[in-house]
Short mmCIF file of N, CA and C in Angstrom, two decimals:
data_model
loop_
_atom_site.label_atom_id
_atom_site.label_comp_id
_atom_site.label_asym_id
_atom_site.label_seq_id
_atom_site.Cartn_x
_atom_site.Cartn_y
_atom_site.Cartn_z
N UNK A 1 81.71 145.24 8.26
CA UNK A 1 80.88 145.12 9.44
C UNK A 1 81.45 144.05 10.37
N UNK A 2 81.88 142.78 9.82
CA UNK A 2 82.18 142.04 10.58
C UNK A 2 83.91 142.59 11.40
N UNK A 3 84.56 143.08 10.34
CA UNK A 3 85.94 143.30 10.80
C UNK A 3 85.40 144.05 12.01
N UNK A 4 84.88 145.42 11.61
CA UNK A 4 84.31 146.06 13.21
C UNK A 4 83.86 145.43 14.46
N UNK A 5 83.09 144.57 14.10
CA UNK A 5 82.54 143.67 14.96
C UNK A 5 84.14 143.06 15.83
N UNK A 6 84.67 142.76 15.09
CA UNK A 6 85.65 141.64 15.46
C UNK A 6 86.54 142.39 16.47
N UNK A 7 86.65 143.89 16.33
CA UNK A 7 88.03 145.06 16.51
C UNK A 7 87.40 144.80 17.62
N UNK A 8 85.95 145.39 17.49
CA UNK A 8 85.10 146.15 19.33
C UNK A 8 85.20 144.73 20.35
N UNK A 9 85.23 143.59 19.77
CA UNK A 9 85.19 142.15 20.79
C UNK A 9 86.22 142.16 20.90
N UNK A 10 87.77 142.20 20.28
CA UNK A 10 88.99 141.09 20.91
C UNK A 10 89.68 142.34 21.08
N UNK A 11 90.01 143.64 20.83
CA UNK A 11 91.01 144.49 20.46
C UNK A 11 90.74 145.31 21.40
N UNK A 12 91.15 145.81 22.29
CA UNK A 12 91.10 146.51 23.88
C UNK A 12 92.22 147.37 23.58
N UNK A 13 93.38 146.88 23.26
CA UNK A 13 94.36 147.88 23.33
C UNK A 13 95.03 148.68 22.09
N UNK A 14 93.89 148.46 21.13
CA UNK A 14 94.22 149.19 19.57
C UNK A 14 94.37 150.53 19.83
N UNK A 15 95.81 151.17 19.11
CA UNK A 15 95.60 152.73 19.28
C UNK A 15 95.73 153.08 18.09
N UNK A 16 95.48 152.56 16.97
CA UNK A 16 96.11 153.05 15.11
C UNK A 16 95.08 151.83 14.65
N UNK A 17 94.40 152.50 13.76
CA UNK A 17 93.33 151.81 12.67
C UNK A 17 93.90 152.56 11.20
N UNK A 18 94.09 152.20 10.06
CA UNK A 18 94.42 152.93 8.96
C UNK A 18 93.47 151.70 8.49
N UNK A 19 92.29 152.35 7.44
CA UNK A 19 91.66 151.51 6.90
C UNK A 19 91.37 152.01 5.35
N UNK A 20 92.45 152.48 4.93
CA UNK A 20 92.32 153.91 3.29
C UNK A 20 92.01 153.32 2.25
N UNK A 21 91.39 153.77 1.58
CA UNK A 21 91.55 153.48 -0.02
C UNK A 21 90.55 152.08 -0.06
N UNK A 22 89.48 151.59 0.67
CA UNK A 22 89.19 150.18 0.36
C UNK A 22 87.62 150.51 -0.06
N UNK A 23 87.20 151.63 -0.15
CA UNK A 23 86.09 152.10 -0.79
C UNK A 23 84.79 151.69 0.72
N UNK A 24 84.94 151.23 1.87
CA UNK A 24 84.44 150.89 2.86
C UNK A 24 82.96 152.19 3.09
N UNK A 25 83.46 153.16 2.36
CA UNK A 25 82.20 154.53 2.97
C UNK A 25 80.69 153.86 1.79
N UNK A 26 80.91 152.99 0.73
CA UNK A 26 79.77 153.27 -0.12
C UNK A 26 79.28 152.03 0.28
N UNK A 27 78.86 151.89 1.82
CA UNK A 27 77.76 150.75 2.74
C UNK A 27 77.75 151.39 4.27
N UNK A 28 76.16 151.89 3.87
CA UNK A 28 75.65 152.38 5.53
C UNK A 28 75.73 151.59 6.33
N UNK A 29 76.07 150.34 6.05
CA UNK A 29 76.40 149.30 7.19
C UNK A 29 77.64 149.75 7.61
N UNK A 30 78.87 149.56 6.91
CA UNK A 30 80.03 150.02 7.18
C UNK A 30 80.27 151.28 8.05
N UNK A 31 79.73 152.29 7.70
CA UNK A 31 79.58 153.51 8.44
C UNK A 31 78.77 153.37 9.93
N UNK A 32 77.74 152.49 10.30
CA UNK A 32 77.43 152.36 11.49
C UNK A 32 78.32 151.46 12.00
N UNK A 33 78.82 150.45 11.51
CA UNK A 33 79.63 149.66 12.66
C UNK A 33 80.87 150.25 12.77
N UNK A 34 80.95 151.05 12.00
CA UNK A 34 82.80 151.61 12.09
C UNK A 34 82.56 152.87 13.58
N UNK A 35 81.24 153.44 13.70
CA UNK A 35 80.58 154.37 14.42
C UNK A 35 80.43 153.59 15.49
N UNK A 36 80.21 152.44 15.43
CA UNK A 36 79.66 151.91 16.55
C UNK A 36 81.02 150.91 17.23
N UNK A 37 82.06 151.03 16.31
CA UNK A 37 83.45 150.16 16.93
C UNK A 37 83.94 151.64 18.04
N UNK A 38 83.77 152.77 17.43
CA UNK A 38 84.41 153.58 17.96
C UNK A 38 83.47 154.25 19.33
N UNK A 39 82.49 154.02 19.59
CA UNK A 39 81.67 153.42 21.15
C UNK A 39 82.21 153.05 22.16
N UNK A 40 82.65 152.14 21.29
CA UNK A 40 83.34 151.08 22.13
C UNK A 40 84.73 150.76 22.42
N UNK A 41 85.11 151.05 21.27
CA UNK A 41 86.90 150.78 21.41
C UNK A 41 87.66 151.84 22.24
N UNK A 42 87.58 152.09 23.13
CA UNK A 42 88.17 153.28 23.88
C UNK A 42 89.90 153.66 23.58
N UNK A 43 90.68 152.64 23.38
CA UNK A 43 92.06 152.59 23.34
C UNK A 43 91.83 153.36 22.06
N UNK A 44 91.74 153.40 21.09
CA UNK A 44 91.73 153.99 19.60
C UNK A 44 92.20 155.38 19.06
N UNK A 45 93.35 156.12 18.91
CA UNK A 45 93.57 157.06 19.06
C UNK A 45 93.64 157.87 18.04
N UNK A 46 94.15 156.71 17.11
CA UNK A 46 94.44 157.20 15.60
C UNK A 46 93.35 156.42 15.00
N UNK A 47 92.22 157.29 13.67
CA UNK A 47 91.57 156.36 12.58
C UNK A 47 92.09 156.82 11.63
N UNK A 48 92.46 156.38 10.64
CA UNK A 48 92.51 156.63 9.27
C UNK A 48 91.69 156.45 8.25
N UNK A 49 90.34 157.16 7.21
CA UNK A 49 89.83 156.56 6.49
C UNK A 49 89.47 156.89 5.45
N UNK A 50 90.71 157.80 4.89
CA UNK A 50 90.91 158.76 3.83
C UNK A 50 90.69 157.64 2.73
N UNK A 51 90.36 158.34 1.22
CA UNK A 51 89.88 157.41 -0.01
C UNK A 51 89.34 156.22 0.47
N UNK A 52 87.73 156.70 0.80
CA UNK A 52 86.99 155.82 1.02
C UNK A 52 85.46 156.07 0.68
N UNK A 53 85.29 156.96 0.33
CA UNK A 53 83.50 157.48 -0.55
C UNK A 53 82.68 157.35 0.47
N UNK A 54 83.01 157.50 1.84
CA UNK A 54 82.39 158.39 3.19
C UNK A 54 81.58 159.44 2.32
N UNK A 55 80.42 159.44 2.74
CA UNK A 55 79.23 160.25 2.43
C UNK A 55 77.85 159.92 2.87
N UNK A 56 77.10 161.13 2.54
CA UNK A 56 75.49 161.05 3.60
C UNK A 56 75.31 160.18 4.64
N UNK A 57 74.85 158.88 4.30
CA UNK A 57 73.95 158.15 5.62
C UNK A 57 75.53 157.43 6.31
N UNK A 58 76.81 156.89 5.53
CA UNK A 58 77.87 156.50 6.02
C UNK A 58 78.60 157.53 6.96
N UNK A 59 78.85 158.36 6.18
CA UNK A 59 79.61 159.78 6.25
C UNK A 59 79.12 159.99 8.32
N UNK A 60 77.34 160.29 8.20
CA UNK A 60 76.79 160.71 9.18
C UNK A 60 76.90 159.30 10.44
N UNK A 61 76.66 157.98 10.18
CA UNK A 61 77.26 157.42 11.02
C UNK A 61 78.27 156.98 11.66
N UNK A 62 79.34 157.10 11.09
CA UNK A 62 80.52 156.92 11.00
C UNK A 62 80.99 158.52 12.14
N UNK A 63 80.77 159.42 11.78
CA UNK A 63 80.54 161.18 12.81
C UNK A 63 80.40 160.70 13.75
N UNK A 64 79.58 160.05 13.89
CA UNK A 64 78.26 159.41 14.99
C UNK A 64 79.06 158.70 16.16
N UNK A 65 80.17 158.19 15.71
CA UNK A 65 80.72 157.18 16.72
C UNK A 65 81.94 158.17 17.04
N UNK A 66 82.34 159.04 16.19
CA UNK A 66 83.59 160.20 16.67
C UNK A 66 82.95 160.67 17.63
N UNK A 67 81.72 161.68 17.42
CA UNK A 67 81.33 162.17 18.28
C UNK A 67 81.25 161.86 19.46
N UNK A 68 79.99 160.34 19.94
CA UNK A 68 80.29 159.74 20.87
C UNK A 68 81.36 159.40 21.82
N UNK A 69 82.48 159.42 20.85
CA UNK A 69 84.05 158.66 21.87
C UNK A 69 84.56 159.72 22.07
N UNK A 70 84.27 161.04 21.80
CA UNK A 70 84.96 162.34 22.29
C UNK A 70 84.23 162.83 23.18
N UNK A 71 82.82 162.67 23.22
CA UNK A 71 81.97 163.07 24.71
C UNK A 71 82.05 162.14 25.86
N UNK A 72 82.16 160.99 25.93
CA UNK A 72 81.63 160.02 26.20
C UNK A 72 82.53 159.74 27.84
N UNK A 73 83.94 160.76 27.23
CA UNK A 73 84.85 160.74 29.04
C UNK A 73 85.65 159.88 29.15
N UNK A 74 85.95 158.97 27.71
CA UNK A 74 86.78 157.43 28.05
C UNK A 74 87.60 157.65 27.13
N UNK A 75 86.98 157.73 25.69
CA UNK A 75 87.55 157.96 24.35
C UNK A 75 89.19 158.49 24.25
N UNK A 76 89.39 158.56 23.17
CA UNK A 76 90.66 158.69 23.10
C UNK A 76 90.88 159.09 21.64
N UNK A 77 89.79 158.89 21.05
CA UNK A 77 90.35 159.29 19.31
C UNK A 77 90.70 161.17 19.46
N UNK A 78 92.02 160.54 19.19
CA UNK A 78 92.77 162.48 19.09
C UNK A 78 93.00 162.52 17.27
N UNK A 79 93.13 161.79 16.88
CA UNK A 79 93.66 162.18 15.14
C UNK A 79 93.13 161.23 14.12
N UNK A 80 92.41 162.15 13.21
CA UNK A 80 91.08 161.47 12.09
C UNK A 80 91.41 161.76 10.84
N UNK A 81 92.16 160.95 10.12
CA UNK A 81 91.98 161.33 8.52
C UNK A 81 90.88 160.84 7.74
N UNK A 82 89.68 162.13 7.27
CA UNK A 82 88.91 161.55 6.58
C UNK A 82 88.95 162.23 4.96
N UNK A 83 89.84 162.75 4.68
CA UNK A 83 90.44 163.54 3.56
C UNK A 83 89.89 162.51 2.10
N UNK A 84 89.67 163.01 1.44
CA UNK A 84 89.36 162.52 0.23
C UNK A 84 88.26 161.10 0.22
N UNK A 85 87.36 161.76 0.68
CA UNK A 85 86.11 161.36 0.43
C UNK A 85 84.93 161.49 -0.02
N UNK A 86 85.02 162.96 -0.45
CA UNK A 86 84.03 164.03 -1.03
C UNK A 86 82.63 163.83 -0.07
N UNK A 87 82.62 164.16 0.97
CA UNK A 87 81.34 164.07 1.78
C UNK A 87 80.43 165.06 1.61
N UNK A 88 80.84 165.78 0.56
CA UNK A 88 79.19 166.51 0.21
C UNK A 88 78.63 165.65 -1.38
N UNK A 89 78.89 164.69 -1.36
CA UNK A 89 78.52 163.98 -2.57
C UNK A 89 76.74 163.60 -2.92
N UNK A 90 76.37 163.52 -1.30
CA UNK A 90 75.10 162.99 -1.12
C UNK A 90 73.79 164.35 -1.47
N UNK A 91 72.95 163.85 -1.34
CA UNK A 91 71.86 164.60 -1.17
C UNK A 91 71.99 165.45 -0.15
N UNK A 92 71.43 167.17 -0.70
CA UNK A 92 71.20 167.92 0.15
C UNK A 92 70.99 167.93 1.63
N UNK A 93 70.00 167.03 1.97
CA UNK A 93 69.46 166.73 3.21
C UNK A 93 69.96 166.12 3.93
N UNK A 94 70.99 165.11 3.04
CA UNK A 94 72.10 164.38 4.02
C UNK A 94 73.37 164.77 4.39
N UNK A 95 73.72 165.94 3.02
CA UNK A 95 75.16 166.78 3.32
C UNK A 95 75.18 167.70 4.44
N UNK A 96 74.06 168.20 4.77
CA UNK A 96 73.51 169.03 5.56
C UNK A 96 73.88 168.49 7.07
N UNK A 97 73.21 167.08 7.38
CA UNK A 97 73.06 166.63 8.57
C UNK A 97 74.49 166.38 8.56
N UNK A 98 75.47 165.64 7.32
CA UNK A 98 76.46 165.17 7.67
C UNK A 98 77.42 166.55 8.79
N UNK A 99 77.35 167.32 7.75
CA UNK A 99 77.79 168.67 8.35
C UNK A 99 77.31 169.55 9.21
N UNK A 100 76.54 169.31 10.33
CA UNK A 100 75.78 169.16 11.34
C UNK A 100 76.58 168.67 12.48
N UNK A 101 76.19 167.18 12.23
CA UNK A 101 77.04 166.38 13.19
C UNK A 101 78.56 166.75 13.65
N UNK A 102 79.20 166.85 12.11
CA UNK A 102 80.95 167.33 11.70
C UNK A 102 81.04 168.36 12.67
N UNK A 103 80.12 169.68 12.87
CA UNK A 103 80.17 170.54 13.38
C UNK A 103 80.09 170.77 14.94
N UNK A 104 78.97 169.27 14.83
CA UNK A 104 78.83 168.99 16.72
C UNK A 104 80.24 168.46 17.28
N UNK A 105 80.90 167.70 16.08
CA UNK A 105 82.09 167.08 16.90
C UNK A 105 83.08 168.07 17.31
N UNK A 106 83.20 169.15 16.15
CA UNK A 106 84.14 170.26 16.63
C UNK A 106 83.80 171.39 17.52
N UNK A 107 82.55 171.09 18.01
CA UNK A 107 82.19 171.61 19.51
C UNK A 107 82.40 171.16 20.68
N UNK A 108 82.15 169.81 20.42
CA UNK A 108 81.73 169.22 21.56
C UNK A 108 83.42 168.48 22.23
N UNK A 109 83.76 167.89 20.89
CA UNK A 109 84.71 166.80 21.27
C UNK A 109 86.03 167.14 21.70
N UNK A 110 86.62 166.99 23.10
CA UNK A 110 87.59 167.43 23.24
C UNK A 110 88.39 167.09 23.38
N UNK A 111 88.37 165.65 23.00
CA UNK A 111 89.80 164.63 22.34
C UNK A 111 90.32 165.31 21.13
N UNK A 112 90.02 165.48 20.24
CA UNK A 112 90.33 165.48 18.96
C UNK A 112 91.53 166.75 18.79
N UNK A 113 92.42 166.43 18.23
CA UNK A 113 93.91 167.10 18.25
C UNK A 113 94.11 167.22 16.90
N UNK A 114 93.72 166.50 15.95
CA UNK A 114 94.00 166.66 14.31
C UNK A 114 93.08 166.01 13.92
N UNK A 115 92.69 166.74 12.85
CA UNK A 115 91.37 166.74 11.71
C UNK A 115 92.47 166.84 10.19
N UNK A 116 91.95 165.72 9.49
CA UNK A 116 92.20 166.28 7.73
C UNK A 116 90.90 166.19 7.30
N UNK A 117 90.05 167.01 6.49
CA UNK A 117 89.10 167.19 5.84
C UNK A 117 89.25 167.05 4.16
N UNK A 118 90.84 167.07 4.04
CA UNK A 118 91.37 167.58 2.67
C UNK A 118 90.46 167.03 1.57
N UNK A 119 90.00 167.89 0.65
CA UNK A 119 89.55 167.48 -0.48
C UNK A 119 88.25 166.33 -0.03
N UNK A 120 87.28 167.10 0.38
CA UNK A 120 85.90 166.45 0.52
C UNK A 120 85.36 167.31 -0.49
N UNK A 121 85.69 168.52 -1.07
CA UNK A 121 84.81 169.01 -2.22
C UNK A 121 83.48 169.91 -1.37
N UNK A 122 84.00 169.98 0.24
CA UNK A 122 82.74 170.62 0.74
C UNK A 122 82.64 172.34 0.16
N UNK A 123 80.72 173.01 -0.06
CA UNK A 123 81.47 174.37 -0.39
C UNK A 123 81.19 175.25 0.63
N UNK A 124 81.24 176.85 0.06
CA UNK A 124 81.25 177.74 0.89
C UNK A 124 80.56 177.48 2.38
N UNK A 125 79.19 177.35 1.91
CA UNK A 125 78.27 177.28 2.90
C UNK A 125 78.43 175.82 3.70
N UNK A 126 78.67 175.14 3.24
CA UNK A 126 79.29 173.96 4.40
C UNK A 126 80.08 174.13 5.16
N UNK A 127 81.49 175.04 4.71
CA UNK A 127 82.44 175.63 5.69
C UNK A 127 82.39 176.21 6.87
N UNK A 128 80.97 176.77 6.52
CA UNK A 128 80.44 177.92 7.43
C UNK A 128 79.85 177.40 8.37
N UNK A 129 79.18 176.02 7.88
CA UNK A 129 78.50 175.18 9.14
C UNK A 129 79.54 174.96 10.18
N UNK A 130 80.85 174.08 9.70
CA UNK A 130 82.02 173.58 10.04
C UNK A 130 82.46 174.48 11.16
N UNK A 131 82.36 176.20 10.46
CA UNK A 131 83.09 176.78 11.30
C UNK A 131 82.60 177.62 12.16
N UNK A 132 81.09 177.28 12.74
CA UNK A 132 80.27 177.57 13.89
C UNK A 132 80.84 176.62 14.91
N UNK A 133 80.74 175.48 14.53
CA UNK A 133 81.51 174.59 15.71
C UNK A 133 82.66 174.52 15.74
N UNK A 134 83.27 175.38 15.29
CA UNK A 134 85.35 175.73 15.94
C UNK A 134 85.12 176.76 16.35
N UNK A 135 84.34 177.68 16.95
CA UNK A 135 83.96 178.66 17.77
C UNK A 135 84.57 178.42 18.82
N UNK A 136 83.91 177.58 19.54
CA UNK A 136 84.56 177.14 21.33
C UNK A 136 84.97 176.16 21.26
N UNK A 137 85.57 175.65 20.03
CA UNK A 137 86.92 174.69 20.13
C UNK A 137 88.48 175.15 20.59
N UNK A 138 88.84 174.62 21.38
CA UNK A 138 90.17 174.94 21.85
C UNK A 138 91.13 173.95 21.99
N UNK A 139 90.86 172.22 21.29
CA UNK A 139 91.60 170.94 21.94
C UNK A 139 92.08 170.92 20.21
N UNK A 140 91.74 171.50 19.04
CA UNK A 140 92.30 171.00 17.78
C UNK A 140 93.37 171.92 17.45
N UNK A 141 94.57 171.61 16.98
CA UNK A 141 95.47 171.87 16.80
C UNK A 141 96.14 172.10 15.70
N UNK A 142 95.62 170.76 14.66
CA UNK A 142 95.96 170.35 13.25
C UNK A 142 94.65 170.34 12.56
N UNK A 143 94.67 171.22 11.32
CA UNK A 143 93.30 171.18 10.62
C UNK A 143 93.62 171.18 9.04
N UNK A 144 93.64 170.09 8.41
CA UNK A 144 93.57 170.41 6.76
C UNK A 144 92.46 170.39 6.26
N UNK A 145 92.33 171.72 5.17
CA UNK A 145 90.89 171.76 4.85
C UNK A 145 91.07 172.10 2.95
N UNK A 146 92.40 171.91 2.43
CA UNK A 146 92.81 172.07 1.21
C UNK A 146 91.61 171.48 0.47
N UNK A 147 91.02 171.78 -0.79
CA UNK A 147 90.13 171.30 -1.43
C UNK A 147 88.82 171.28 -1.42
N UNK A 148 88.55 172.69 -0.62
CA UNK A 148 87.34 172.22 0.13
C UNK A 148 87.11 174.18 -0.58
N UNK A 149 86.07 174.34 0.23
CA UNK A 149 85.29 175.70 -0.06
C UNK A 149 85.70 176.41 1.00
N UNK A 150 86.70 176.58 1.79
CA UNK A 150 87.44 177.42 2.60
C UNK A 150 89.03 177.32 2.47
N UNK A 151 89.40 178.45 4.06
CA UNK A 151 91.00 178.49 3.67
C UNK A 151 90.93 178.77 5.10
N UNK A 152 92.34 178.67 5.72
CA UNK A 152 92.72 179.30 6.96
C UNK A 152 93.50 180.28 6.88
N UNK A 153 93.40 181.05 7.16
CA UNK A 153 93.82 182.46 7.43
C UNK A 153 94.93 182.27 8.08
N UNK A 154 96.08 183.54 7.77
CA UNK A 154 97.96 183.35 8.99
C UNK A 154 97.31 183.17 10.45
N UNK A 155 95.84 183.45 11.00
CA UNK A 155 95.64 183.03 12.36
C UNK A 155 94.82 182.22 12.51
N UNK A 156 95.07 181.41 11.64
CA UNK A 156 94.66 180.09 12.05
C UNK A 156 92.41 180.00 11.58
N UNK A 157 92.12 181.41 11.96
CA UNK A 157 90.77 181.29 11.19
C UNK A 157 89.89 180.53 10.09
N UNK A 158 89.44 179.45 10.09
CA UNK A 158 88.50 179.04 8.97
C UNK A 158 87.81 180.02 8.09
N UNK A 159 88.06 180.23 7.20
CA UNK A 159 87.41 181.52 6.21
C UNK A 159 86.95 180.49 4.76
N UNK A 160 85.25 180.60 5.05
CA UNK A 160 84.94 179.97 3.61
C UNK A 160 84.95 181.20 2.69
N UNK A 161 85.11 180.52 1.47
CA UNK A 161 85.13 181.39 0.28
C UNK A 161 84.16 181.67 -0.61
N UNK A 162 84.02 183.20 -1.18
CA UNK A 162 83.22 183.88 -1.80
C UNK A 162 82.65 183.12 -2.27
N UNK A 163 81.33 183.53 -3.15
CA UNK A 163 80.44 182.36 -4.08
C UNK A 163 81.49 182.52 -5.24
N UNK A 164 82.32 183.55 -5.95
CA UNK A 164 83.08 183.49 -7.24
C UNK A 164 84.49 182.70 -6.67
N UNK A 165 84.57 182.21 -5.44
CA UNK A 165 85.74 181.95 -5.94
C UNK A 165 84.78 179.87 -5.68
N UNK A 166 85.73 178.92 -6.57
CA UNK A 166 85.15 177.63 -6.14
C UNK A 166 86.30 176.27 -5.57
N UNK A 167 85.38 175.68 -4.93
CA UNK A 167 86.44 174.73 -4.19
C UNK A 167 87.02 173.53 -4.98
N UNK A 168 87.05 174.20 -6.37
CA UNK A 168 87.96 173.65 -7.34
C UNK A 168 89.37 174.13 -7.23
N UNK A 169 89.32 175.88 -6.97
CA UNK A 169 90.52 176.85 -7.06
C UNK A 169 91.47 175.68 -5.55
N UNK A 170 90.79 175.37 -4.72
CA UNK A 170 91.48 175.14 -3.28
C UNK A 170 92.70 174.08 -3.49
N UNK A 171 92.65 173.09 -4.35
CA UNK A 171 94.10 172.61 -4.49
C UNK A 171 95.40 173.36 -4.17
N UNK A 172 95.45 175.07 -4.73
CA UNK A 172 96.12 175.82 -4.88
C UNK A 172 96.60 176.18 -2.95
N UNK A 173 95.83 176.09 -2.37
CA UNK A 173 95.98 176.36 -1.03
C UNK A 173 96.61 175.36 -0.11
N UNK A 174 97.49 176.59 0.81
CA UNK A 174 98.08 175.09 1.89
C UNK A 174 97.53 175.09 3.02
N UNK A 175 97.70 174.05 3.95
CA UNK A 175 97.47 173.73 4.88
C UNK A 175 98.02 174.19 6.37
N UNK A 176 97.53 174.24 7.23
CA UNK A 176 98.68 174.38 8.04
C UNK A 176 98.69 173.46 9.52
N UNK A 177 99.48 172.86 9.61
CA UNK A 177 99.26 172.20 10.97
C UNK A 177 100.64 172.34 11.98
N UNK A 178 99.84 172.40 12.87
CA UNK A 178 101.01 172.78 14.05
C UNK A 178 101.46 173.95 13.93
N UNK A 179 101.76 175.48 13.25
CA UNK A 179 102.19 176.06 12.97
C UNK A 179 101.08 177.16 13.97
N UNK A 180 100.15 177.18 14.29
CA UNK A 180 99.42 178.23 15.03
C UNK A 180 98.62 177.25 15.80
N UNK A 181 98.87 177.97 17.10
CA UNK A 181 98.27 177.32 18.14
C UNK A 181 96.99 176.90 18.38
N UNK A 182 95.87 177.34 17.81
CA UNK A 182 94.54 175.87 17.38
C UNK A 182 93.88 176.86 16.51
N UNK A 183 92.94 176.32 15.60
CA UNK A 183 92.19 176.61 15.01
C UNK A 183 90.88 176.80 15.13
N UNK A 184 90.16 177.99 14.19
CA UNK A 184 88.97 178.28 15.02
C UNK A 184 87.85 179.62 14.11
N UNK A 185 86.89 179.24 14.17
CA UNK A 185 86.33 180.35 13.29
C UNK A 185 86.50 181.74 13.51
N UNK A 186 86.54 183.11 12.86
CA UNK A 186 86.69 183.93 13.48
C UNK A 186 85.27 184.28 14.33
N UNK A 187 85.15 185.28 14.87
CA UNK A 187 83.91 185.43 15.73
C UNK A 187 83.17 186.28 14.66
N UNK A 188 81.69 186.56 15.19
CA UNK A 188 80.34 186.93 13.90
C UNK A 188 81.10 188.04 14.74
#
């Protein structure tokens, strides 16, 4: 909280945050001020905050400040690793909202150029949330979703997977970035 604090006061011209592996997601404090640095920090282009136990009330504030800096007309965050955090870890009610929000950002936000999701353990039906809001996305480019309860299709399509197959099998799957020109659910 305080480091955040410290970034959003003195740091104006930060464009790379890598903050991995320091376990920072298991304090809803952490998740609002990291949400609430990114408000504010406009220069910020790159976050990094892969292996970090991002989930429910963190998970959802932490969204909270992506979202914001991609609507907001100033922002600048184009590329987010939040890969290996298992963000459906929480309670129903909070995996839900988390993936809600996740979904508003890939509607709304039209900074954002690369997403890793890798290995959050999200399943079928979370995918599906995910991939209502890459509908009228057209600014993402790079999407890893390995480990999760979907796959992308050779066109680039988000396709969650059957109830028999599980997002245990998804290790087995690759990724693709840069290789098709953006990503996006197919249409109902």
């Amino acid at each position: 909280e305080r480091l955040c604090g410290a970034i959003s006061e003195r740091v104006h011209a930060m464009r790379c945050l890598g903050l991995a592996d320091t376990a920072i997601g298991l304090s809803k404090k952490a998740g609002r001020a990291l949400g609430d640095m990114l408000r504010v920090t406009m220069s910020l282009e790159h976050l990094s905050v892969h292996w970090n136990r991002f989930t429910g009330a963190s998970a959802y504030e932490l969204l909270g400040g992506v979202y914001d800096n991609g609507t907001n007309g100033t922002g600048k965050l184009s590329r987010f690793d939040l890969s290996n955090n298992n963000l459906s870890a929480a309670s129903l009610d909070q995996t839900d909202n988390v993936m809600k929000i996740l979904s508003s950002v890939l509607r709304e936000n039209e900074k954002l150029f690369h997403l890793d999701l890798s290995y959050n353990m999200l399943t079928a039906a979370q995918c599906e949330i995910l991939s209502q809001g890459l509908v009228e996305n057209h600014t993402l480019w790079g999407l890893h979703i390995a480990g999760n309860g979907a796959t992308l299709d050779a066109e680039g399509f988000l396709v969650p997977m059957t109830e028999k197959e599980s997002p245990h099998r998804a290790h087995h799957l690759r990724t693709y970035d840069g290789a098709l020109s953006k990503y996006h659910a197919r249409p109902p």
